[in-house]
Amino acid sequence: RQQTLVMHLLKLVLNCLNFDFIGNSADESADDLCTVQIPTNWRTIFLEPETLDLFFDLYHSLPPLLSQLALSCLVQFASTRRSLFSNPERAKYLGNLIKGVKQILENPQGLSDPGNYHEFCRFLARLKTNYQLGELVMVKDYPEVIQLIANFTITSLQHWEFAPNSVHYLLTLWQRMVASVPFVKTAEPHLLDTYAPEITKAYITSRLESVPVVVRDGLEDPLDDTATVFQQLEQLCTVSRCEYEKTCALLVQLFDQNAQNYQKLLQSSVRNPLEITVQEGRLAWLVYFVGTVVGGRLTYTSTDEHDAMDGELSCRVFQLISLMDAQLPQSSNEKVELAILWFLDQFRKTYVGDQLQRTSKVYARMSEVLGITDDNHVLETFMTKIVTNLKYRGRCEPVISRTLQFLNDLSVGYPFDCVRHIILENNRVKINMHYLSSFKHFPFLGITDNYSLSDLRCRTTFYTALTRLLMVELGEDEDEFENFMLPLTVSFESVTQIFNSSFEQEEAKRMLIGLARDLRGIAFALNTKTSYTMLFDWIYPAYLSVLQRAIELWYREPACTTPILKLMAEFMQNRSQRLNFDVSSPNGILLFREASKMICTYGNQILSLGTLSKDQVYPLKLKGISICYSALKSALCGNYVSFGVFKLYGDNHFDNVLQAFVKMLLSVSHSDLLQYRKLSQAYYPLLECLTQDHMSFITSLEPHVLIYILTSISEGLTALDTIVSSSCCASLDYIVTYLFKHIAKEGKKTLRCRAVSQDGQRLLHFMQQNPEVLQQMMSILMNTIIFEDCRNQWSVSRPLLGLILLNEKYFSELRATLITSQPDNKREVLDQCFRNLMEGVEQNLLVKNRDR
């Protein structure tokens, strides 16, 4: 019973220390908010050394389940805001914390429990988060404690299979310690030049030693968790640059040793697959480490000698690339390839660009060994590697995906011109559209049955990068653009012929999916009016009709409809004003008409599927609807179509697409609207556009449709997603403002002899029949502002004045209810807040009145 009491007391203390005292945390579970804003009137408790001693004593004396809670409390004690103390008080408080750390490390038995170990790692990380290195080195026991922490870290890294999620906190501590070295102004030694290389060495050797254990025992490979690996390597890169000579010497020795062993295994007459796999795993780790230390140049003070060391290490990786590529196509190792791509990206960020002097020492050694004299030569190597991967590793989706992302990064900004020059003019790496579009050369572009439809997703990234590069050369030359698009022209013509005959559906389907992905990549890269117009002239009208036909035929298959709908949504994006056609051009209207046809076709067809099961409703229906809504929103907000023209000339495409919007909306439940994030983030901004510019459409809706839309707004007001809640507030504001203005005009009709707007009258009549709709939303907004952590107060405030002016009687009742719901000592305060809210407010919705 005593243990139960202690457990509840510790939980109570922890909850108090975890409390968000100043309301600045959107997510209380986040671990990156490392300062606890302790109230000033608690100061005396924190100044008493017995307080910390009590929790350290509890840790040492309680069983693991309870000692873990004691450590959790100490984590928060270590995170106490600095301003709670004066400088001498803070130094004394830190000294007590360090004394407690020393006691725990001198008696580490309790750390064998994973929970205690994890909390202690968090505790260590918080020490450096909240205190400066200059303060830590002044603590009496600092030399002994930093040695104990270093030994503890080394032991933890060597036992890599034990509590791997805790390593992050230890690396955070060392990363921040090393990063602070240049700013330490005290004469006391920080000793990091002694211990940081040991930490780096322990991490490197422990990961290499883990490989044979993982391979032979079939354990989960840490390299498979790339997110964790990248996070730890980014922390290690700072630590590794401290006393970089030692780290570099270690990596050179290990790399040479393992590369030689690997070559011997490859040349052996009797190959041992297990040993080869082990050696490739070690080489993958070593390549990651080289990429990490090279990338660390940007985070730490560097010298010419350090650049020369980077050149030594980089030479070995470039040589390994040649060795691995020489084995193609017979063998390939995915992990080594992913590591090489990581290294190439780190080298690109560090040594390729105009921020670096061309005479960097990194190229001195590379020039001797590899003939690579500057970043232009490196770019040639990059492009050769990219082409090799695309050509021979088409079946390995992670490698292809990462390779294309690397190509995409190269195509953005500097060294854009260098890459373009190499691609277009270098004979050894000659690339043109005909070559690249042939699946004989790059298998991942293929449409054969050997590839699943998901394998085609990489094509969008590929064509985005390729178009971005080649359009610099093509410019505004329409003939060159036609030549550039020739392979896609041939493919579209083939699909058209298949459609016009008794066609083989699977072949046509695969070709169209690939074409849609290719064109979306091309369209994404064309951000000027001239280039976009050339693409529009190429695709309209012949090829858009092919896409329309595909939607009609295969509406049940999202693998086909999703790429096509996404392509149309991309076409509708007026990014960089690329759709602002010439005044004499009807292209904006023509494009919208095609989008309207596609959305109406898809909407009508998808509704014929009837009721779908819970696991099928999103992929078969809601995903497509969300893309349609996103495309329609882009069109409505793009400012390239005058929608009044449609009614003026009797064109029903605008009315049809709005009716399709309503039909699709009514087939979706309110719960699904908010449950599926992509759907809600497409629907609510679209509704905001409609209420802003097309209220005549909103007012023409049937009462049950209006109820549905207003209910969706009401439910969205309290959504956690600020995109959704802000769009709901804006939509409500537009509706309320429209209604208020109509009532104001109606009051003046005898003076101006103005006919009453039928649209406004219809909406007013509806609201009079259903007064609870706006009243409920006013109640939700007032409760949100008063009682909840409102993260978008400005958006919430916009519709409030209109709601109050339209429902003054209900507002008075709501105000009285809210005030009486409060304790007696708070009623007067809340009443005064309401009086201040309405002070000086006039009966209008002018901006000046809203902002009072």
mmCIF file of C-alpha atoms in Angstrom, residues 342-481:
data_model
loop_
_atom_site.group_PDB
_atom_site.id
_atom_site.type_symbol
_atom_site.label_atom_id
_atom_site.label_comp_id
_atom_site.label_asym_id
_atom_site.label_seq_id
_atom_site.Cartn_x
_atom_site.Cartn_y
_atom_site.Cartn_z
ATOM 1 C CA TRP A 342 23.431 9.494 -48.992
ATOM 2 C CA PHE A 343 27.162 10.208 -49.415
ATOM 3 C CA LEU A 344 26.690 11.819 -52.843
ATOM 4 C CA ASP A 345 23.973 14.089 -51.457
ATOM 5 C CA GLN A 346 26.139 15.134 -48.492
ATOM 6 C CA PHE A 347 29.094 15.790 -50.818
ATOM 7 C CA ARG A 348 26.820 17.858 -53.113
ATOM 8 C CA LYS A 349 25.625 20.032 -50.222
ATOM 9 C CA THR A 350 29.157 20.534 -48.915
ATOM 10 C CA TYR A 351 31.485 20.780 -51.886
ATOM 11 C CA VAL A 352 29.373 21.467 -54.994
ATOM 12 C CA GLY A 353 28.180 25.018 -55.297
ATOM 13 C CA ASP A 354 29.227 28.622 -55.700
ATOM 14 C CA GLN A 355 29.512 29.079 -51.932
ATOM 15 C CA LEU A 356 32.774 27.097 -52.110
ATOM 16 C CA GLN A 357 36.062 28.259 -53.519
ATOM 17 C CA ARG A 358 36.996 26.227 -56.592
ATOM 18 C CA THR A 359 40.478 25.749 -55.118
ATOM 19 C CA SER A 360 39.168 23.705 -52.162
ATOM 20 C CA LYS A 361 41.735 21.215 -50.878
ATOM 21 C CA VAL A 362 39.154 18.438 -51.117
ATOM 22 C CA TYR A 363 39.920 18.153 -54.823
ATOM 23 C CA ALA A 364 43.709 17.918 -54.450
ATOM 24 C CA ARG A 365 43.770 14.258 -53.465
ATOM 25 C CA MET A 366 40.770 13.435 -55.690
ATOM 26 C CA SER A 367 42.614 14.938 -58.640
ATOM 27 C CA GLU A 368 45.648 12.697 -58.016
ATOM 28 C CA VAL A 369 43.687 9.484 -57.562
ATOM 29 C CA LEU A 370 40.570 9.913 -59.699
ATOM 30 C CA GLY A 371 41.291 12.838 -62.013
ATOM 31 C CA ILE A 372 38.420 14.816 -60.435
ATOM 32 C CA THR A 373 39.706 18.398 -60.335
ATOM 33 C CA ASP A 374 36.597 20.466 -59.527
ATOM 34 C CA ASP A 375 32.853 20.343 -58.928
ATOM 35 C CA ASN A 376 32.096 20.110 -62.683
ATOM 36 C CA HIS A 377 33.930 16.803 -62.819
ATOM 37 C CA VAL A 378 32.071 15.671 -59.703
ATOM 38 C CA LEU A 379 28.783 16.479 -61.430
ATOM 39 C CA GLU A 380 29.788 14.257 -64.334
ATOM 40 C CA THR A 381 30.363 11.442 -61.820
ATOM 41 C CA PHE A 382 26.989 12.164 -60.247
ATOM 42 C CA MET A 383 25.209 11.932 -63.584
ATOM 43 C CA THR A 384 27.017 8.739 -64.549
ATOM 44 C CA LYS A 385 25.914 7.191 -61.268
ATOM 45 C CA ILE A 386 22.316 8.351 -61.747
ATOM 46 C CA VAL A 387 22.141 6.880 -65.244
ATOM 47 C CA THR A 388 23.695 3.601 -64.055
ATOM 48 C CA ASN A 389 21.154 3.270 -61.235
ATOM 49 C CA LEU A 390 18.205 4.046 -63.485
ATOM 50 C CA LYS A 391 19.451 1.591 -66.093
ATOM 51 C CA TYR A 392 20.363 -1.406 -63.942
ATOM 52 C CA ARG A 393 18.430 -1.066 -60.685
ATOM 53 C CA GLY A 394 14.938 -0.581 -62.050
ATOM 54 C CA ARG A 395 13.527 -3.380 -59.904
ATOM 55 C CA CYS A 396 14.735 -1.817 -56.647
ATOM 56 C CA GLU A 397 12.158 0.837 -55.807
ATOM 57 C CA PRO A 398 14.023 2.404 -52.808
ATOM 58 C CA VAL A 399 17.194 2.899 -54.887
ATOM 59 C CA ILE A 400 15.277 4.267 -57.890
ATOM 60 C CA SER A 401 13.238 6.595 -55.674
ATOM 61 C CA ARG A 402 16.307 7.944 -53.864
ATOM 62 C CA THR A 403 18.234 8.287 -57.145
ATOM 63 C CA LEU A 404 15.432 10.313 -58.703
ATOM 64 C CA GLN A 405 15.191 12.512 -55.626
ATOM 65 C CA PHE A 406 18.929 13.157 -55.938
ATOM 66 C CA LEU A 407 18.489 14.053 -59.627
ATOM 67 C CA ASN A 408 15.607 16.326 -58.668
ATOM 68 C CA ASP A 409 17.739 18.094 -56.055
ATOM 69 C CA LEU A 410 20.472 18.611 -58.647
ATOM 70 C CA SER A 411 17.982 20.145 -61.057
ATOM 71 C CA VAL A 412 16.903 22.864 -58.590
ATOM 72 C CA GLY A 413 19.043 25.989 -58.297
ATOM 73 C CA TYR A 414 22.823 25.856 -58.487
ATOM 74 C CA PRO A 415 24.511 23.870 -60.032
ATOM 75 C CA PHE A 416 21.637 23.907 -62.497
ATOM 76 C CA ASP A 417 23.642 25.246 -65.451
ATOM 77 C CA CYS A 418 26.499 22.818 -64.852
ATOM 78 C CA VAL A 419 24.179 19.822 -64.726
ATOM 79 C CA ARG A 420 22.329 20.944 -67.855
ATOM 80 C CA HIS A 421 25.603 21.438 -69.696
ATOM 81 C CA ILE A 422 26.831 17.986 -68.694
ATOM 82 C CA ILE A 423 23.539 16.321 -69.583
ATOM 83 C CA LEU A 424 23.160 17.965 -72.957
ATOM 84 C CA GLU A 425 26.726 18.228 -74.198
ATOM 85 C CA ASN A 426 28.900 15.607 -72.542
ATOM 86 C CA ASN A 427 29.235 12.672 -74.886
ATOM 87 C CA ARG A 428 29.882 10.130 -72.141
ATOM 88 C CA VAL A 429 26.680 11.010 -70.318
ATOM 89 C CA LYS A 430 24.548 11.976 -73.285
ATOM 90 C CA ILE A 431 20.857 12.002 -72.443
ATOM 91 C CA ASN A 432 17.957 12.878 -74.675
ATOM 92 C CA MET A 433 14.240 12.332 -74.480
ATOM 93 C CA HIS A 434 14.159 9.435 -76.927
ATOM 94 C CA TYR A 435 16.838 7.578 -75.029
ATOM 95 C CA LEU A 436 15.315 8.190 -71.616
ATOM 96 C CA SER A 437 11.792 7.324 -72.640
ATOM 97 C CA SER A 438 12.746 3.850 -73.786
ATOM 98 C CA PHE A 439 12.144 1.147 -71.179
ATOM 99 C CA LYS A 440 14.856 -0.861 -72.933
ATOM 100 C CA HIS A 441 17.347 1.563 -71.381
ATOM 101 C CA PHE A 442 15.577 2.446 -68.115
ATOM 102 C CA PRO A 443 13.388 -0.462 -66.984
ATOM 103 C CA PHE A 444 11.434 1.547 -64.401
ATOM 104 C CA LEU A 445 9.852 3.454 -67.302
ATOM 105 C CA GLY A 446 8.540 0.172 -68.703
ATOM 106 C CA ILE A 447 4.902 -0.802 -69.046
ATOM 107 C CA THR A 448 5.402 -4.538 -69.155
ATOM 108 C CA ASP A 449 3.534 -6.964 -66.933
ATOM 109 C CA ASN A 450 6.729 -7.600 -64.973
ATOM 110 C CA TYR A 451 6.155 -4.330 -63.124
ATOM 111 C CA SER A 452 3.336 -3.557 -60.716
ATOM 112 C CA LEU A 453 1.386 -0.355 -61.260
ATOM 113 C CA SER A 454 2.920 1.171 -58.114
ATOM 114 C CA ASP A 455 6.374 0.908 -59.716
ATOM 115 C CA LEU A 456 5.323 3.633 -62.153
ATOM 116 C CA ARG A 457 5.137 6.290 -59.398
ATOM 117 C CA CYS A 458 8.814 7.194 -59.800
ATOM 118 C CA ARG A 459 8.162 8.485 -63.287
ATOM 119 C CA THR A 460 6.674 11.782 -62.063
ATOM 120 C CA THR A 461 9.836 12.768 -60.189
ATOM 121 C CA PHE A 462 11.985 11.678 -63.135
ATOM 122 C CA TYR A 463 10.138 13.785 -65.689
ATOM 123 C CA THR A 464 9.985 16.790 -63.353
ATOM 124 C CA ALA A 465 13.777 16.812 -63.043
ATOM 125 C CA LEU A 466 14.319 16.079 -66.735
ATOM 126 C CA THR A 467 11.938 18.805 -67.899
ATOM 127 C CA ARG A 468 13.429 21.340 -65.514
ATOM 128 C CA LEU A 469 16.867 20.629 -66.964
ATOM 129 C CA LEU A 470 16.000 20.414 -70.637
ATOM 130 C CA MET A 471 13.620 23.400 -70.767
ATOM 131 C CA VAL A 472 16.554 25.731 -70.124
ATOM 132 C CA GLU A 473 17.945 24.584 -73.454
ATOM 133 C CA LEU A 474 14.613 24.491 -75.274
ATOM 134 C CA GLY A 475 13.374 27.895 -74.117
ATOM 135 C CA GLU A 476 10.500 29.112 -76.303
ATOM 136 C CA ASP A 477 11.341 27.004 -79.360
ATOM 137 C CA GLU A 478 8.077 25.255 -80.229
ATOM 138 C CA ASP A 479 9.715 22.878 -82.715
ATOM 139 C CA GLU A 480 12.199 21.751 -80.096
ATOM 140 C CA PHE A 481 9.365 21.307 -77.607
#
